[in-house]
CSV table of N, CA and C in Angstrom, one decimal:
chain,number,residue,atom,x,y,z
A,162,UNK,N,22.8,23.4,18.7
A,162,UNK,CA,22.5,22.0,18.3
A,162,UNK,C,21.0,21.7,18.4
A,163,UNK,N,20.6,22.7,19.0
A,163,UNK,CA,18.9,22.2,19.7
A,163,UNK,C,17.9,22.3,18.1
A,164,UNK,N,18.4,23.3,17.7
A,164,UNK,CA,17.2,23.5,16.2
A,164,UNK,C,17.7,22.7,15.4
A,165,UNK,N,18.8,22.5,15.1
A,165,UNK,CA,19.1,20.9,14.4
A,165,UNK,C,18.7,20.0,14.6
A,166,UNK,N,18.2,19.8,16.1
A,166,UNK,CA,17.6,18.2,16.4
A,166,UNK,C,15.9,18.9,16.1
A,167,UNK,N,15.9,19.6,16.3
A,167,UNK,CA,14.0,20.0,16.6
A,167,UNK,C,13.6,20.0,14.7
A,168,UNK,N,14.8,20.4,13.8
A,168,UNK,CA,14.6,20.7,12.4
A,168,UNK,C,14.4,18.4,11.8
A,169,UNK,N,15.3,18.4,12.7
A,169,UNK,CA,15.3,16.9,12.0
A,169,UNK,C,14.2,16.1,12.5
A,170,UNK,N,13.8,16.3,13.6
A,170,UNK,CA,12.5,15.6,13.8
A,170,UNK,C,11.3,15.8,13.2
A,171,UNK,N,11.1,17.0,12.8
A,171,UNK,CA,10.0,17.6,12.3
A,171,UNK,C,10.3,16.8,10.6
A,172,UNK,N,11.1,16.8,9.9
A,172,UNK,CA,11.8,16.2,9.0
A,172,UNK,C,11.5,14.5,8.7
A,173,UNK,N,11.6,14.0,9.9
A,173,UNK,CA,11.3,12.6,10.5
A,173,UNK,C,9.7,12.4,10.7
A,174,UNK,N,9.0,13.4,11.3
A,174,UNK,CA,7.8,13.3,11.2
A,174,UNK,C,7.2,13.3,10.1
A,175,UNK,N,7.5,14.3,9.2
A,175,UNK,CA,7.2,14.4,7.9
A,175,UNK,C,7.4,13.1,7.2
A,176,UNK,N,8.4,12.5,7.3
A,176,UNK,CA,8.7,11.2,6.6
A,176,UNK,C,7.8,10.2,7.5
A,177,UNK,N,7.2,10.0,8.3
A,177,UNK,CA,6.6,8.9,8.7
A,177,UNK,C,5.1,9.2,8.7
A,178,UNK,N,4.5,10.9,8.1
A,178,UNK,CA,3.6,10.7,7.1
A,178,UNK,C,3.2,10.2,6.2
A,179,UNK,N,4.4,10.6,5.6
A,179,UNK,CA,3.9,10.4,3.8
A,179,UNK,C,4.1,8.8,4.4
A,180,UNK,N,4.8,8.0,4.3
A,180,UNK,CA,4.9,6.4,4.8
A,180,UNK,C,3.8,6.3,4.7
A,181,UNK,N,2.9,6.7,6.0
A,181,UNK,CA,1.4,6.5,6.5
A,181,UNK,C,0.5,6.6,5.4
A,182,UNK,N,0.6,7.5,4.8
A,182,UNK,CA,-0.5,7.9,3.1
A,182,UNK,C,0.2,6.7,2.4
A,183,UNK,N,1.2,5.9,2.5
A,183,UNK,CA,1.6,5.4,1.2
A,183,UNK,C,1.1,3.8,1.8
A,184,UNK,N,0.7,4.0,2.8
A,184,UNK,CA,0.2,2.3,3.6
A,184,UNK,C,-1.0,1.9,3.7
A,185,UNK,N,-1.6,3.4,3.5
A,185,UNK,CA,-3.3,3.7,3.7
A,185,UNK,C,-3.6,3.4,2.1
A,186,UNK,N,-3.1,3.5,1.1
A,186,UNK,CA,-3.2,3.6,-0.4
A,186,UNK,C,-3.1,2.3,-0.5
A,187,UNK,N,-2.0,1.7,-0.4
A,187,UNK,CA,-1.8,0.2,-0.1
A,187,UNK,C,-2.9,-0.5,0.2
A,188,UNK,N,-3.6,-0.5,1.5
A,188,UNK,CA,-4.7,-0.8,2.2
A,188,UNK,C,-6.2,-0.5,1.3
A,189,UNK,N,-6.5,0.4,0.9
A,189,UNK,CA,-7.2,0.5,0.0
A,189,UNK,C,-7.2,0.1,-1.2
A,190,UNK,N,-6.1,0.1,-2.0
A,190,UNK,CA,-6.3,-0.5,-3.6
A,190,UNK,C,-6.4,-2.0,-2.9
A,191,UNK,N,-5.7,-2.8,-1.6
A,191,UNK,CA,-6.0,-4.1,-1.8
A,191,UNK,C,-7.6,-4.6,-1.6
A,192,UNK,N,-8.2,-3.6,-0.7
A,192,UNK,CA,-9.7,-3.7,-0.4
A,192,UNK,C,-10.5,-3.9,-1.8
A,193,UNK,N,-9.6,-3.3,-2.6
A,193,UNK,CA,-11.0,-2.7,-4.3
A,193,UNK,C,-10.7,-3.9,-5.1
A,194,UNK,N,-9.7,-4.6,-4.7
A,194,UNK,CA,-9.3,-5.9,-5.5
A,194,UNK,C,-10.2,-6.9,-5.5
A,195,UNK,N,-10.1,-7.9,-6.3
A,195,UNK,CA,-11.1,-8.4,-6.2
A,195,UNK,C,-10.5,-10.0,-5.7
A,196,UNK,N,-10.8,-10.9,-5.0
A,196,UNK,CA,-9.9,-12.0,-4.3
A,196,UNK,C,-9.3,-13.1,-5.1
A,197,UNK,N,-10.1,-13.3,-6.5
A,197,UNK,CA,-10.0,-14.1,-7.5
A,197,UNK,C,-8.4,-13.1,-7.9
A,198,UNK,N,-8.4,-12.4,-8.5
A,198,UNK,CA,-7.2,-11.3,-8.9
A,198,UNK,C,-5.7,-11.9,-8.3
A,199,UNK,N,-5.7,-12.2,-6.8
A,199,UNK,CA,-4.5,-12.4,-6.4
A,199,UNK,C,-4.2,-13.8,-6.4
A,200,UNK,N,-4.7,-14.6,-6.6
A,200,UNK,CA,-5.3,-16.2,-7.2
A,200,UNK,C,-4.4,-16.2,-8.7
A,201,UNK,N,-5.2,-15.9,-9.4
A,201,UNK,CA,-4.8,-15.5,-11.5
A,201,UNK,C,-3.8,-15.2,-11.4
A,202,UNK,N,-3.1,-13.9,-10.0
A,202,UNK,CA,-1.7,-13.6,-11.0
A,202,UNK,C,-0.7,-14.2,-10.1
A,203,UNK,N,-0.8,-15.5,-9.4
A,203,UNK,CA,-0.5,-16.2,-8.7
A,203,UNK,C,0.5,-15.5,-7.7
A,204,UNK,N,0.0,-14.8,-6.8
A,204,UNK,CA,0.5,-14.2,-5.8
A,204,UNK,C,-0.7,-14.6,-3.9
A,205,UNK,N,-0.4,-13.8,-3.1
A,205,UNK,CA,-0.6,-14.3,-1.9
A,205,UNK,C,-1.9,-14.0,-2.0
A,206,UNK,N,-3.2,-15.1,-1.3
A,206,UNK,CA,-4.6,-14.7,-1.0
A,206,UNK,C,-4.6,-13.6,-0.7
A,207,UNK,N,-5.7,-12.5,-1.1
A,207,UNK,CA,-6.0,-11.5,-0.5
A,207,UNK,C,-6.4,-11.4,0.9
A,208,UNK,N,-6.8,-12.4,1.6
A,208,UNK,CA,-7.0,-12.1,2.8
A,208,UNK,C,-5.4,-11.9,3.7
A,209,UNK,N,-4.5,-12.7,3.4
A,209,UNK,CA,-3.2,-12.2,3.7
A,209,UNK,C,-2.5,-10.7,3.7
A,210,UNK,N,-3.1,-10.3,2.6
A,210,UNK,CA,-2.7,-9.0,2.0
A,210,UNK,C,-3.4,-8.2,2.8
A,211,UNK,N,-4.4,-8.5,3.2
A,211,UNK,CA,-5.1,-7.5,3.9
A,211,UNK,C,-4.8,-7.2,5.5
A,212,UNK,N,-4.8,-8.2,6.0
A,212,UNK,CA,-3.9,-9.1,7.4
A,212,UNK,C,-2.6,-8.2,7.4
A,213,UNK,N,-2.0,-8.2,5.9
A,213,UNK,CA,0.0,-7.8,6.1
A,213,UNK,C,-0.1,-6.0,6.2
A,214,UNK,N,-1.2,-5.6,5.4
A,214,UNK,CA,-1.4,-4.1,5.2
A,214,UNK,C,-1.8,-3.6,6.3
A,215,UNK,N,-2.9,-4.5,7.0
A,215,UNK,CA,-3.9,-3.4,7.9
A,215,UNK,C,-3.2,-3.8,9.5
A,216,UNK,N,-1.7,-4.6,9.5
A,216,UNK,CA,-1.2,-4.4,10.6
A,216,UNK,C,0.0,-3.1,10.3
A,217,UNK,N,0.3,-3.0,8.5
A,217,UNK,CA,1.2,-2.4,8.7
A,217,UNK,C,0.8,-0.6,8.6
A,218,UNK,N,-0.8,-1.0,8.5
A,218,UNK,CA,-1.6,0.5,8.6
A,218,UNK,C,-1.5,0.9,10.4
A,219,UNK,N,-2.1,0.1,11.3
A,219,UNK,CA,-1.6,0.5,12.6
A,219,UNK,C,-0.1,1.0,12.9
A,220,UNK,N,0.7,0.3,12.3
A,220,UNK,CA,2.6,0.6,13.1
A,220,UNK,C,2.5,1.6,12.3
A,221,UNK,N,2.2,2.5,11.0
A,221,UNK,CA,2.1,3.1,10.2
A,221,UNK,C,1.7,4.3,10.8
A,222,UNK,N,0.6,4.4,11.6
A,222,UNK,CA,-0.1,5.1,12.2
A,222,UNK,C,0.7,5.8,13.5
A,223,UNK,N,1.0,4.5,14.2
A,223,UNK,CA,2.0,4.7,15.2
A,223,UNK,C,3.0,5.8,15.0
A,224,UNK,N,4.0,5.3,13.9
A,224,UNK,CA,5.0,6.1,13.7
A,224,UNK,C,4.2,7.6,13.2
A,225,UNK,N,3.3,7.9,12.8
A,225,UNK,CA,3.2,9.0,12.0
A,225,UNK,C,2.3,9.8,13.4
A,226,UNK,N,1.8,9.3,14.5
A,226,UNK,CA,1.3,9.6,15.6
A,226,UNK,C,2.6,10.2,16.5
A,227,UNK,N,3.6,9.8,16.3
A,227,UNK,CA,4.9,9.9,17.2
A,227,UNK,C,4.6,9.0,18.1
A,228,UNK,N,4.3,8.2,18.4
A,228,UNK,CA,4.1,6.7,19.2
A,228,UNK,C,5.6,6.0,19.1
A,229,UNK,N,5.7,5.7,17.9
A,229,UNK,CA,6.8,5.2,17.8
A,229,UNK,C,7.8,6.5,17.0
A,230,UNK,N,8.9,5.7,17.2
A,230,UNK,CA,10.3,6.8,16.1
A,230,UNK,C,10.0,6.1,15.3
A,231,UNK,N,10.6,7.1,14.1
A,231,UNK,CA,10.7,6.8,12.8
A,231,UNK,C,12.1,5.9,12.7
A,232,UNK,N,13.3,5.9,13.4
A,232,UNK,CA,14.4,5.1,13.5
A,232,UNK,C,13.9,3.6,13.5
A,233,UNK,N,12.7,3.7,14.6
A,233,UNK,CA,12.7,2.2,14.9
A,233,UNK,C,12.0,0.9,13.6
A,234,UNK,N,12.4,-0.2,14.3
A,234,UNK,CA,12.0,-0.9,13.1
A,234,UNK,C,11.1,-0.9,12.4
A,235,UNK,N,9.9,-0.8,13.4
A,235,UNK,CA,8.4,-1.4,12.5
A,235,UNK,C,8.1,-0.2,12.1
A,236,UNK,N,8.0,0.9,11.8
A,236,UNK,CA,7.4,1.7,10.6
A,236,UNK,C,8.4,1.5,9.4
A,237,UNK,N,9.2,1.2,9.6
A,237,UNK,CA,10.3,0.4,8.2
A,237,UNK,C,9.6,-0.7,7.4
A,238,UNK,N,9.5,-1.5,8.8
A,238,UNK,CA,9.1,-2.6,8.0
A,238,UNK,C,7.9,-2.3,7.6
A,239,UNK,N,7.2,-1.7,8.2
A,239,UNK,CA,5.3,-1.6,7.6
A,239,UNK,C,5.4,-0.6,6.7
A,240,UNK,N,6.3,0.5,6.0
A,240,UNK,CA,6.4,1.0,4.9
A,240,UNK,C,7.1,-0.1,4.0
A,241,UNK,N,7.8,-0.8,4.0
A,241,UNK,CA,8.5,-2.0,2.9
A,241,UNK,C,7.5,-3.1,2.8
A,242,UNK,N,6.6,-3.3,3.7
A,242,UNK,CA,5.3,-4.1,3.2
A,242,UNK,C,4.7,-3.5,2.4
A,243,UNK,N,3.9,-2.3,2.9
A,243,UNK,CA,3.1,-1.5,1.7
A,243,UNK,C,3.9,-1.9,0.0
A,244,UNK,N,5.0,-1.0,-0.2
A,244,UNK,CA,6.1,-0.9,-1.0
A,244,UNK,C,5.8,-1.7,-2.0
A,245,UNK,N,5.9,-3.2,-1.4
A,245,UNK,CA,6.0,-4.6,-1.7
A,245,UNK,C,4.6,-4.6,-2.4
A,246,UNK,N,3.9,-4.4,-2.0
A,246,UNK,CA,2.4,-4.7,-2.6
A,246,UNK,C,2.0,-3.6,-4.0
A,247,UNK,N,2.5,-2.5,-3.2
A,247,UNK,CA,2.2,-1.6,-4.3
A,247,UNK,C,3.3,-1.8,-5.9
A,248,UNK,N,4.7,-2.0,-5.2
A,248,UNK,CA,5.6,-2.1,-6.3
A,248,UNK,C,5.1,-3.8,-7.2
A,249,UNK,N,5.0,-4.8,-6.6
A,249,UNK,CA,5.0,-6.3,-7.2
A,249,UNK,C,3.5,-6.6,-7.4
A,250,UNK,N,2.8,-6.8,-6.2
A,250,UNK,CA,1.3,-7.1,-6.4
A,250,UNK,C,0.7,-6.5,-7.0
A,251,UNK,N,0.1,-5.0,-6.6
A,251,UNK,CA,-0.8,-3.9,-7.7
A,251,UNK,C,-0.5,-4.5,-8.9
A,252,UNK,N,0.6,-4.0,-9.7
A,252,UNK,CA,0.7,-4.4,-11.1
A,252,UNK,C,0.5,-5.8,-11.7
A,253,UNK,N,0.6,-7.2,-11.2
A,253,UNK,CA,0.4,-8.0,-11.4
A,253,UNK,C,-1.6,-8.2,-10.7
A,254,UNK,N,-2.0,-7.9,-9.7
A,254,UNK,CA,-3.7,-8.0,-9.9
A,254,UNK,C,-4.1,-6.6,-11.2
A,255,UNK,N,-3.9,-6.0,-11.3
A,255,UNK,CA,-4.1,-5.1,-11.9
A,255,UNK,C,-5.1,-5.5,-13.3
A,256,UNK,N,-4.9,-6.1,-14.1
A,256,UNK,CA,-5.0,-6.9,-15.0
A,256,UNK,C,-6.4,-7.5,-15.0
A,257,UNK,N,-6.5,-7.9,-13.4
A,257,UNK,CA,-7.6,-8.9,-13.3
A,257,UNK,C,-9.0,-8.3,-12.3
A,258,UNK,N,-8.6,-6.7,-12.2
A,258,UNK,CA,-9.4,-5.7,-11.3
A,258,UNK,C,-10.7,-5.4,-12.2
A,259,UNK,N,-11.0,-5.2,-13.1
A,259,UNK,CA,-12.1,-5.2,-13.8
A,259,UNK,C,-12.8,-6.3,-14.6
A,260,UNK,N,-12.4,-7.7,-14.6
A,260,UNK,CA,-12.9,-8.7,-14.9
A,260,UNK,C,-14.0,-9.1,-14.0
A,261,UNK,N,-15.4,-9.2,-14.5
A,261,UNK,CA,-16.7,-9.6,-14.1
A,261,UNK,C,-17.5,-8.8,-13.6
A,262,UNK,N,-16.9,-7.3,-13.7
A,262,UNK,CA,-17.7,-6.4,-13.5
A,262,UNK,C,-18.4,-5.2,-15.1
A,263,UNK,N,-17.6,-6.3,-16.3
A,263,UNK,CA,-18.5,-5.7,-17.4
A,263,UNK,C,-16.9,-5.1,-17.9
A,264,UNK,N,-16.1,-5.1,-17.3
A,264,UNK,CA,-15.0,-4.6,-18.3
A,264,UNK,C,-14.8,-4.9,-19.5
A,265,UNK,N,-14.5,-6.1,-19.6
A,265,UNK,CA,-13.9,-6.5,-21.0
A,265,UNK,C,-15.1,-7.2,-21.9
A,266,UNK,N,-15.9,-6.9,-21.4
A,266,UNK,CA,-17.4,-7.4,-22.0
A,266,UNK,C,-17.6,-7.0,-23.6
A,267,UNK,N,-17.4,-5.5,-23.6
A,267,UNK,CA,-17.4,-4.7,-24.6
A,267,UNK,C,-16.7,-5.0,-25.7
A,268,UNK,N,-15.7,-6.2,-25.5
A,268,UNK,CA,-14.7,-6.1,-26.5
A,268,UNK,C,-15.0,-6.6,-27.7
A,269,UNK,N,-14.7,-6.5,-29.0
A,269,UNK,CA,-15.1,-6.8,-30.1
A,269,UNK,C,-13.9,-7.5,-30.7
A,270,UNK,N,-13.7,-7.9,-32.1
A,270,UNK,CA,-12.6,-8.7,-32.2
A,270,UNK,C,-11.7,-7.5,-32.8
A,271,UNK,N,-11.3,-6.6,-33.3
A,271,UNK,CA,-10.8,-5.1,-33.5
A,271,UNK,C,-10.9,-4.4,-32.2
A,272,UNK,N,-11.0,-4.6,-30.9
A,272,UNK,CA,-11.0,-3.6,-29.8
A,272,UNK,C,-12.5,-3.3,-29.3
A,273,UNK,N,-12.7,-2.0,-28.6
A,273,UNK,CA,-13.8,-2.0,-27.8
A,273,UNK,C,-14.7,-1.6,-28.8
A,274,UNK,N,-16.2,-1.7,-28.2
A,274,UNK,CA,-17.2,-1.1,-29.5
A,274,UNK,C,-18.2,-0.6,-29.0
């Protein structure tokens, strides 16, 4: 039973990597956003988002450090935060990430030019 348990932790570590890359991604695309963005597509200030990510980047860390188990709550919850941002927010600021930096400047009344 011992390499069963030693196969599933390694298994479990592995999963509270990738988590960790998927929290750190999170934490970053919210950094490149721009604060007006989360304002427009009427969702939570960015400084919130950043507050919700870069605690869920620590427990994130935790778990993928083996600090914490991967069973226990908070790497759950701080991968379902990430989740949440990347699945609902990203796509809704998305839209509004290149506005004022010359993006849509170009546009012409037929498209770009």
């Amino acid at each position: 039973m011992g390499e069963v348990q030693g196969t599933l932790l390694y298994l479990f570590w592995l999963i509270a990597i990738i988590a960790f890359v998927f929290e750190v991604w999170a934490l970053v695309d919210a950094l490149r956003t721009p604060a007006g963005a989360y304002e427009a597509a009427g969702k939570q200030t960015k400084k919130i988002w950043l507050i919700i990510l870069g605690i869920a980047n620590v427990v994130g860390l935790g778990g993928a450090a083996n600090f914490l188990t991967i069973l226990s709550m908070l790497p759950i919850v701080a991968f379902i935060a990430a989740a949440i941002y990347l699945a609902d927010v990203r796509p809704a600021v998305k839209q509004y990430r290149n506005r004022g930096k010359g993006g849509s400047s170009n546009m012409g009344p037929y498209g770009p030019w």
